[in-house]
PDB file of C-alpha atoms in Angstrom:
ATOM      1  CA  GLY A 823     -15.578 -12.455  -7.950  1.00 60.00           C
ATOM      2  CA  ALA A 824     -12.330 -13.741  -6.544  1.00 86.00           C
ATOM      3  CA  GLY A 825      -9.882 -11.195  -5.258  1.00 95.00           C
ATOM      4  CA  VAL A 826      -6.103 -11.241  -5.240  1.00 97.00           C
ATOM      5  CA  SER A 827      -4.769 -14.334  -3.548  1.00 98.00           C
ATOM      6  CA  GLN A 828      -1.324 -14.923  -2.103  1.00 98.00           C
ATOM      7  CA  THR A 829       0.398 -18.065  -0.932  1.00 98.00           C
ATOM      8  CA  PRO A 830       1.635 -18.983   1.537  1.00 98.00           C
ATOM      9  CA  SER A 831      -0.061 -16.775   4.091  1.00 97.00           C
ATOM     10  CA  ASN A 832       2.847 -17.280   6.464  1.00 98.00           C
ATOM     11  CA  LYS A 833       6.404 -18.350   5.803  1.00 98.00           C
ATOM     12  CA  VAL A 834       9.071 -18.939   8.409  1.00 98.00           C
ATOM     13  CA  THR A 835      12.571 -19.557   7.150  1.00 98.00           C
ATOM     14  CA  GLU A 836      16.121 -19.479   8.351  1.00 97.00           C
ATOM     15  CA  LYS A 837      18.694 -16.878   7.472  1.00 97.00           C
ATOM     16  CA  GLY A 838      20.405 -17.723   4.221  1.00 97.00           C
ATOM     17  CA  LYS A 839      17.559 -19.770   2.748  1.00 98.00           C
ATOM     18  CA  TYR A 840      15.703 -19.171  -0.508  1.00 98.00           C
ATOM     19  CA  VAL A 841      11.974 -18.373  -0.555  1.00 98.00           C
ATOM     20  CA  GLU A 842       9.299 -17.951  -3.192  1.00 98.00           C
ATOM     21  CA  LEU A 843       6.100 -16.016  -2.657  1.00 98.00           C
ATOM     22  CA  ARG A 844       3.202 -16.415  -5.056  1.00 98.00           C
ATOM     23  CA  CYS A 845       0.515 -13.977  -6.166  1.00 98.00           C
ATOM     24  CA  ASP A 846      -2.643 -14.702  -8.160  1.00 98.00           C
ATOM     25  CA  PRO A 847      -4.126 -11.430  -9.433  1.00 97.00           C
ATOM     26  CA  ILE A 848      -7.747 -10.717 -10.207  1.00 96.00           C
ATOM     27  CA  SER A 849      -8.660 -12.325 -13.503  1.00 94.00           C
ATOM     28  CA  GLY A 850      -8.262  -9.907 -16.395  1.00 92.00           C
ATOM     29  CA  HIS A 851      -6.008  -7.473 -14.541  1.00 94.00           C
ATOM     30  CA  THR A 852      -2.991  -6.625 -16.648  1.00 94.00           C
ATOM     31  CA  ALA A 853      -0.952  -4.872 -13.977  1.00 95.00           C
ATOM     32  CA  LEU A 854       0.524  -6.571 -10.929  1.00 97.00           C
ATOM     33  CA  TYR A 855       2.437  -4.946  -8.079  1.00 97.00           C
ATOM     34  CA  TRP A 856       4.587  -6.120  -5.202  1.00 98.00           C
ATOM     35  CA  TYR A 857       4.998  -4.107  -2.008  1.00 98.00           C
ATOM     36  CA  ARG A 858       6.375  -4.967   1.384  1.00 98.00           C
ATOM     37  CA  GLN A 859       5.230  -3.630   4.715  1.00 98.00           C
ATOM     38  CA  SER A 860       7.240  -3.585   7.899  1.00 96.00           C
ATOM     39  CA  LEU A 861       5.603  -3.211  11.282  1.00 93.00           C
ATOM     40  CA  GLY A 862       4.327   0.296  11.881  1.00 91.00           C
ATOM     41  CA  GLN A 863       5.119   1.452   8.349  1.00 94.00           C
ATOM     42  CA  GLY A 864       3.148   1.928   5.184  1.00 96.00           C
ATOM     43  CA  PRO A 865       3.657  -0.425   2.245  1.00 97.00           C
ATOM     44  CA  GLU A 866       6.871   0.131   0.296  1.00 97.00           C
ATOM     45  CA  PHE A 867       6.870  -0.354  -3.483  1.00 96.00           C
ATOM     46  CA  LEU A 868       9.091  -3.105  -4.879  1.00 97.00           C
ATOM     47  CA  ILE A 869       8.194  -3.801  -8.503  1.00 96.00           C
ATOM     48  CA  TYR A 870       5.313  -3.772 -10.941  1.00 95.00           C
ATOM     49  CA  PHE A 871       4.479  -5.679 -14.095  1.00 95.00           C
ATOM     50  CA  GLN A 872       2.503  -4.622 -17.101  1.00 93.00           C
ATOM     51  CA  GLY A 873       1.689  -7.935 -18.723  1.00 91.00           C
ATOM     52  CA  THR A 874       4.752 -10.168 -18.584  1.00 93.00           C
ATOM     53  CA  GLY A 875       7.358  -7.444 -18.377  1.00 92.00           C
ATOM     54  CA  ALA A 876       8.622  -5.578 -15.350  1.00 92.00           C
ATOM     55  CA  ALA A 877       7.693  -1.962 -16.027  1.00 91.00           C
ATOM     56  CA  ASP A 878       9.369  -0.568 -12.911  1.00 92.00           C
ATOM     57  CA  ASP A 879      11.652  -2.507 -10.569  1.00 94.00           C
ATOM     58  CA  SER A 880      13.140   0.511  -8.864  1.00 93.00           C
ATOM     59  CA  GLY A 881      11.960  -0.596  -5.430  1.00 94.00           C
ATOM     60  CA  LEU A 882      13.781  -3.925  -5.311  1.00 97.00           C
ATOM     61  CA  PRO A 883      16.296  -3.419  -2.499  1.00 95.00           C
ATOM     62  CA  ASN A 884      19.160  -5.459  -3.985  1.00 94.00           C
ATOM     63  CA  ASP A 885      19.927  -8.316  -6.339  1.00 95.00           C
ATOM     64  CA  ARG A 886      18.744 -10.932  -3.849  1.00 97.00           C
ATOM     65  CA  PHE A 887      15.200  -9.990  -4.838  1.00 98.00           C
ATOM     66  CA  PHE A 888      13.736 -11.036  -8.156  1.00 97.00           C
ATOM     67  CA  ALA A 889      10.207 -11.332  -9.505  1.00 98.00           C
ATOM     68  CA  VAL A 890       8.692 -12.961 -12.560  1.00 97.00           C
ATOM     69  CA  ARG A 891       5.339 -13.064 -14.286  1.00 96.00           C
ATOM     70  CA  PRO A 892       5.965 -15.409 -17.219  1.00 95.00           C
ATOM     71  CA  GLU A 893       2.437 -15.688 -18.597  1.00 94.00           C
ATOM     72  CA  GLY A 894       1.113 -12.318 -17.586  1.00 91.00           C
ATOM     73  CA  SER A 895      -1.011 -13.657 -14.761  1.00 95.00           C
ATOM     74  CA  VAL A 896       0.526 -15.335 -11.698  1.00 97.00           C
ATOM     75  CA  SER A 897       3.663 -13.758 -10.306  1.00 98.00           C
ATOM     76  CA  THR A 898       6.390 -15.105  -8.054  1.00 98.00           C
ATOM     77  CA  LEU A 899       8.634 -13.005  -5.863  1.00 98.00           C
ATOM     78  CA  LYS A 900      11.908 -14.762  -5.167  1.00 98.00           C
ATOM     79  CA  ILE A 901      14.293 -13.900  -2.370  1.00 98.00           C
ATOM     80  CA  GLN A 902      17.728 -15.480  -2.219  1.00 98.00           C
ATOM     81  CA  ARG A 903      19.978 -15.738   0.836  1.00 98.00           C
ATOM     82  CA  THR A 904      17.318 -14.327   3.112  1.00 98.00           C
ATOM     83  CA  GLU A 905      18.327 -11.965   5.893  1.00 97.00           C
ATOM     84  CA  ARG A 906      16.547 -11.106   9.136  1.00 97.00           C
ATOM     85  CA  GLY A 907      15.867  -7.647   7.735  1.00 96.00           C
ATOM     86  CA  ASP A 908      13.731  -9.215   4.995  1.00 98.00           C
ATOM     87  CA  SER A 909      11.089 -10.078   7.594  1.00 98.00           C
ATOM     88  CA  ALA A 910       7.919  -8.211   6.637  1.00 98.00           C
ATOM     89  CA  VAL A 911       4.491  -8.676   5.109  1.00 98.00           C
ATOM     90  CA  TYR A 912       4.796  -8.943   1.329  1.00 98.00           C
ATOM     91  CA  LEU A 913       1.714  -7.547  -0.365  1.00 98.00           C
ATOM     92  CA  CYS A 914       0.638  -8.120  -3.923  1.00 98.00           C
ATOM     93  CA  ALA A 915      -1.859  -5.919  -5.740  1.00 97.00           C
ATOM     94  CA  SER A 916      -3.413  -5.909  -9.182  1.00 96.00           C
ATOM     95  CA  SER A 917      -5.239  -3.386 -11.331  1.00 94.00           C
ATOM     96  CA  PHE A 918      -7.040  -3.542 -14.645  1.00 92.00           C
ATOM     97  CA  LEU A 919      -4.495  -1.252 -16.259  1.00 84.00           C
ATOM     98  CA  ALA A 920      -1.295   0.352 -14.986  1.00 81.00           C
ATOM     99  CA  GLY A 921      -2.504   3.909 -15.153  1.00 81.00           C
ATOM    100  CA  ARG A 922      -1.929   6.272 -12.286  1.00 76.00           C
ATOM    101  CA  SER A 923      -5.627   6.400 -11.487  1.00 80.00           C
ATOM    102  CA  ASP A 924      -6.368   2.702 -11.755  1.00 87.00           C
ATOM    103  CA  THR A 925      -7.516   1.245  -8.452  1.00 91.00           C
ATOM    104  CA  GLN A 926      -5.127  -1.290  -7.008  1.00 94.00           C
ATOM    105  CA  TYR A 927      -6.680  -4.233  -5.179  1.00 96.00           C
ATOM    106  CA  PHE A 928      -4.479  -5.832  -2.581  1.00 97.00           C
ATOM    107  CA  GLY A 929      -4.156  -9.435  -1.533  1.00 98.00           C
ATOM    108  CA  PRO A 930      -3.984 -10.494   2.119  1.00 97.00           C
ATOM    109  CA  GLY A 931      -0.199 -10.675   2.042  1.00 98.00           C
ATOM    110  CA  THR A 932       2.447 -13.217   2.936  1.00 98.00           C
ATOM    111  CA  ARG A 933       4.004 -12.744   6.360  1.00 98.00           C
ATOM    112  CA  LEU A 934       7.677 -13.666   6.018  1.00 98.00           C
ATOM    113  CA  THR A 935       9.731 -14.298   9.125  1.00 98.00           C
ATOM    114  CA  VAL A 936      13.453 -14.894   8.787  1.00 98.00           C
ATOM    115  CA  LEU A 937      14.994 -16.420  11.900  1.00 96.00           C
TER     116      LEU A 937
ATOM    117  CA  ARG B1417      12.866  13.308   4.305  1.00 75.00           C
ATOM    118  CA  LYS B1418      10.122  10.791   3.546  1.00 85.00           C
ATOM    119  CA  GLU B1419       8.236  11.277   0.290  1.00 92.00           C
ATOM    120  CA  VAL B1420       4.876  11.128   2.073  1.00 96.00           C
ATOM    121  CA  GLU B1421       4.604  12.162   5.700  1.00 96.00           C
ATOM    122  CA  GLN B1422       1.763  11.615   8.127  1.00 95.00           C
ATOM    123  CA  ASP B1423       1.258  11.986  11.848  1.00 88.00           C
ATOM    124  CA  PRO B1424       1.248   8.341  13.024  1.00 86.00           C
ATOM    125  CA  GLY B1425      -1.145   9.069  15.894  1.00 88.00           C
ATOM    126  CA  PRO B1426      -2.839   7.270  17.484  1.00 93.00           C
ATOM    127  CA  PHE B1427      -5.888   9.468  17.408  1.00 95.00           C
ATOM    128  CA  ASN B1428      -8.322   8.407  20.121  1.00 97.00           C
ATOM    129  CA  VAL B1429     -11.759   9.957  19.643  1.00 97.00           C
ATOM    130  CA  PRO B1430     -15.260   9.325  20.987  1.00 98.00           C
ATOM    131  CA  GLU B1431     -18.065   8.139  18.735  1.00 98.00           C
ATOM    132  CA  GLY B1432     -19.659  11.015  16.887  1.00 98.00           C
ATOM    133  CA  ALA B1433     -16.518  13.148  16.865  1.00 98.00           C
ATOM    134  CA  THR B1434     -15.057  14.825  13.807  1.00 98.00           C
ATOM    135  CA  VAL B1435     -11.429  13.983  13.138  1.00 97.00           C
ATOM    136  CA  ALA B1436      -8.988  15.313  10.566  1.00 96.00           C
ATOM    137  CA  PHE B1437      -5.828  13.720   9.204  1.00 95.00           C
ATOM    138  CA  ASN B1438      -3.132  15.593   7.366  1.00 94.00           C
ATOM    139  CA  CYS B1439      -0.457  14.488   4.985  1.00 96.00           C
ATOM    140  CA  THR B1440       2.330  16.224   3.092  1.00 97.00           C
ATOM    141  CA  TYR B1441       4.219  15.006   0.048  1.00 96.00           C
ATOM    142  CA  SER B1442       7.599  16.116  -1.173  1.00 95.00           C
ATOM    143  CA  ASN B1443       7.530  15.479  -4.918  1.00 91.00           C
ATOM    144  CA  SER B1444       5.823  18.278  -6.788  1.00 89.00           C
ATOM    145  CA  ALA B1445       5.488  15.959  -9.791  1.00 87.00           C
ATOM    146  CA  SER B1446       2.968  13.827  -7.896  1.00 88.00           C
ATOM    147  CA  GLN B1447      -0.024  13.215 -10.123  1.00 87.00           C
ATOM    148  CA  SER B1448      -2.638  11.213  -8.275  1.00 91.00           C
ATOM    149  CA  PHE B1449      -3.621  11.102  -4.636  1.00 94.00           C
ATOM    150  CA  PHE B1450      -5.524   8.626  -2.525  1.00 95.00           C
ATOM    151  CA  TRP B1451      -6.529   7.644   0.979  1.00 97.00           C
ATOM    152  CA  TYR B1452      -6.403   3.947   1.769  1.00 97.00           C
ATOM    153  CA  ARG B1453      -7.753   2.287   4.881  1.00 98.00           C
ATOM    154  CA  GLN B1454      -6.017  -0.657   6.540  1.00 97.00           C
ATOM    155  CA  ASP B1455      -7.587  -2.686   9.313  1.00 97.00           C
ATOM    156  CA  CYS B1456      -5.328  -4.485  11.775  1.00 94.00           C
ATOM    157  CA  ARG B1457      -3.431  -7.326  10.070  1.00 91.00           C
ATOM    158  CA  LYS B1458      -5.452  -6.864   6.870  1.00 95.00           C
ATOM    159  CA  GLU B1459      -4.610  -5.551   3.423  1.00 96.00           C
ATOM    160  CA  PRO B1460      -4.994  -1.878   2.467  1.00 97.00           C
ATOM    161  CA  LYS B1461      -8.216  -0.952   0.683  1.00 96.00           C
ATOM    162  CA  LEU B1462      -8.937   2.175  -1.301  1.00 95.00           C
ATOM    163  CA  LEU B1463     -11.082   4.589   0.692  1.00 97.00           C
ATOM    164  CA  MET B1464     -11.212   7.407  -1.820  1.00 95.00           C
ATOM    165  CA  SER B1465      -9.284   9.243  -4.457  1.00 93.00           C
ATOM    166  CA  VAL B1466      -8.456  12.887  -3.827  1.00 94.00           C
ATOM    167  CA  TYR B1467      -9.139  15.550  -6.425  1.00 88.00           C
ATOM    168  CA  SER B1468      -7.945  19.126  -6.657  1.00 86.00           C
ATOM    169  CA  SER B1469     -11.458  20.429  -6.251  1.00 87.00           C
ATOM    170  CA  GLY B1470     -11.968  18.384  -3.102  1.00 88.00           C
ATOM    171  CA  ASN B1471     -14.406  15.516  -2.906  1.00 93.00           C
ATOM    172  CA  GLU B1472     -16.834  13.999  -0.471  1.00 95.00           C
ATOM    173  CA  ASP B1473     -18.130  10.479   0.051  1.00 95.00           C
ATOM    174  CA  GLY B1474     -20.726  10.329   2.780  1.00 96.00           C
ATOM    175  CA  ARG B1475     -19.030  11.210   6.071  1.00 98.00           C
ATOM    176  CA  PHE B1476     -15.604  11.438   4.438  1.00 98.00           C
ATOM    177  CA  THR B1477     -14.172  14.552   2.802  1.00 97.00           C
ATOM    178  CA  ALA B1478     -10.784  14.702   1.112  1.00 97.00           C
ATOM    179  CA  GLN B1479      -8.957  17.818   0.020  1.00 96.00           C
ATOM    180  CA  LEU B1480      -5.794  18.511  -1.921  1.00 95.00           C
ATOM    181  CA  ASN B1481      -3.672  21.653  -1.908  1.00 94.00           C
ATOM    182  CA  ARG B1482      -1.116  21.310  -4.697  1.00 93.00           C
ATOM    183  CA  ALA B1483       0.603  24.591  -3.881  1.00 93.00           C
ATOM    184  CA  SER B1484       1.310  23.476  -0.321  1.00 94.00           C
ATOM    185  CA  GLN B1485       1.673  19.790  -1.294  1.00 95.00           C
ATOM    186  CA  TYR B1486      -0.810  18.923   1.385  1.00 94.00           C
ATOM    187  CA  ILE B1487      -3.646  16.376   1.519  1.00 96.00           C
ATOM    188  CA  SER B1488      -6.318  16.045   4.169  1.00 96.00           C
ATOM    189  CA  LEU B1489      -9.062  13.642   5.186  1.00 97.00           C
ATOM    190  CA  LEU B1490     -11.972  14.674   7.365  1.00 97.00           C
ATOM    191  CA  ILE B1491     -14.221  12.102   8.997  1.00 98.00           C
ATOM    192  CA  ARG B1492     -17.485  13.372  10.449  1.00 98.00           C
ATOM    193  CA  ASP B1493     -19.699  11.586  12.970  1.00 98.00           C
ATOM    194  CA  SER B1494     -17.079   8.909  13.685  1.00 98.00           C
ATOM    195  CA  LYS B1495     -18.273   5.331  14.077  1.00 98.00           C
ATOM    196  CA  LEU B1496     -16.648   2.485  15.990  1.00 98.00           C
ATOM    197  CA  SER B1497     -16.160   0.794  12.626  1.00 97.00           C
ATOM    198  CA  ASP B1498     -13.959   3.687  11.453  1.00 98.00           C
ATOM    199  CA  SER B1499     -11.179   2.432  13.747  1.00 98.00           C
ATOM    200  CA  ALA B1500      -8.298   1.583  11.423  1.00 97.00           C
ATOM    201  CA  THR B1501      -5.061   2.970  10.019  1.00 97.00           C
ATOM    202  CA  TYR B1502      -5.487   5.578   7.290  1.00 98.00           C
ATOM    203  CA  LEU B1503      -2.757   5.664   4.661  1.00 97.00           C
ATOM    204  CA  CYS B1504      -2.012   8.711   2.556  1.00 97.00           C
ATOM    205  CA  VAL B1505      -0.854   7.652  -0.900  1.00 96.00           C
ATOM    206  CA  VAL B1506       0.546   9.441  -3.945  1.00 95.00           C
ATOM    207  CA  ASN B1507       1.395   8.355  -7.460  1.00 92.00           C
ATOM    208  CA  ILE B1508       4.274  10.235  -9.061  1.00 82.00           C
ATOM    209  CA  GLY B1509       4.658   8.821 -12.527  1.00 75.00           C
ATOM    210  CA  GLN B1510       2.497   7.675 -15.368  1.00 69.00           C
ATOM    211  CA  GLY B1511       2.487   4.104 -14.154  1.00 78.00           C
ATOM    212  CA  GLY B1512       0.935   2.587 -11.096  1.00 84.00           C
ATOM    213  CA  LYS B1513       3.748   2.870  -8.565  1.00 90.00           C
ATOM    214  CA  LEU B1514       2.227   4.071  -5.288  1.00 93.00           C
ATOM    215  CA  ILE B1515       4.108   5.820  -2.507  1.00 95.00           C
ATOM    216  CA  PHE B1516       2.543   5.311   0.914  1.00 97.00           C
ATOM    217  CA  GLY B1517       2.816   7.360   4.043  1.00 97.00           C
ATOM    218  CA  GLN B1518       3.434   5.708   7.385  1.00 96.00           C
ATOM    219  CA  GLY B1519      -0.275   5.707   8.182  1.00 96.00           C
ATOM    220  CA  THR B1520      -2.324   7.383  10.901  1.00 96.00           C
ATOM    221  CA  GLU B1521      -3.988   5.143  13.440  1.00 96.00           C
ATOM    222  CA  LEU B1522      -7.531   6.015  14.473  1.00 97.00           C
ATOM    223  CA  SER B1523      -9.320   4.498  17.442  1.00 97.00           C
ATOM    224  CA  VAL B1524     -12.981   5.420  17.936  1.00 98.00           C
ATOM    225  CA  LYS B1525     -14.258   4.700  21.437  1.00 97.00           C
ATOM    226  CA  PRO B1526     -17.862   4.300  22.626  1.00 96.00           C
TER     227      PRO B1526
END
């Protein structure tokens, strides 16, 4: 079946602009996660949703970052007033449930470049 | 101190070699443990979960030492296709939040 999909695959923007990154999880998966990965580093947790609600947003770096999942399926990560330090690959993952042993399946990521 | 620490490598080994990766984690409340594999410019994929009793999947063996807060991955008879970055991952809470190490790069040469 279809895996996790993310759009766009690449996004180049200028400092100070607003961007939205979209994630389509695997059908039927109730949990959805956002991570970001900088070059040479492992993915860093940002936020996860159980259904429509954010169950843990402790990884969001500041209030410029916001994510929604209004219908419990597709999610959008929104970044306001982008900074050069926001440049990274933003990964989305989904799992059937949000348990600690549930396998997370990752999408291909959105490569964000802030000029 | 990082929550999950790994030697970044790179490890350069010939085909057929046995290679071992180590990882330490700092939070004793960590509940679940995994190794993920990430190919260049691709997404991470689960390689295997790690259990206290140790577990094996073909050429791959993972072990966990809770007392030392140490996780290992052993790859026997390395193949060219094993070349990738191996990420050590822990889950601390009841939910799905994963904490990743920096990753260890493996390059298997003919």
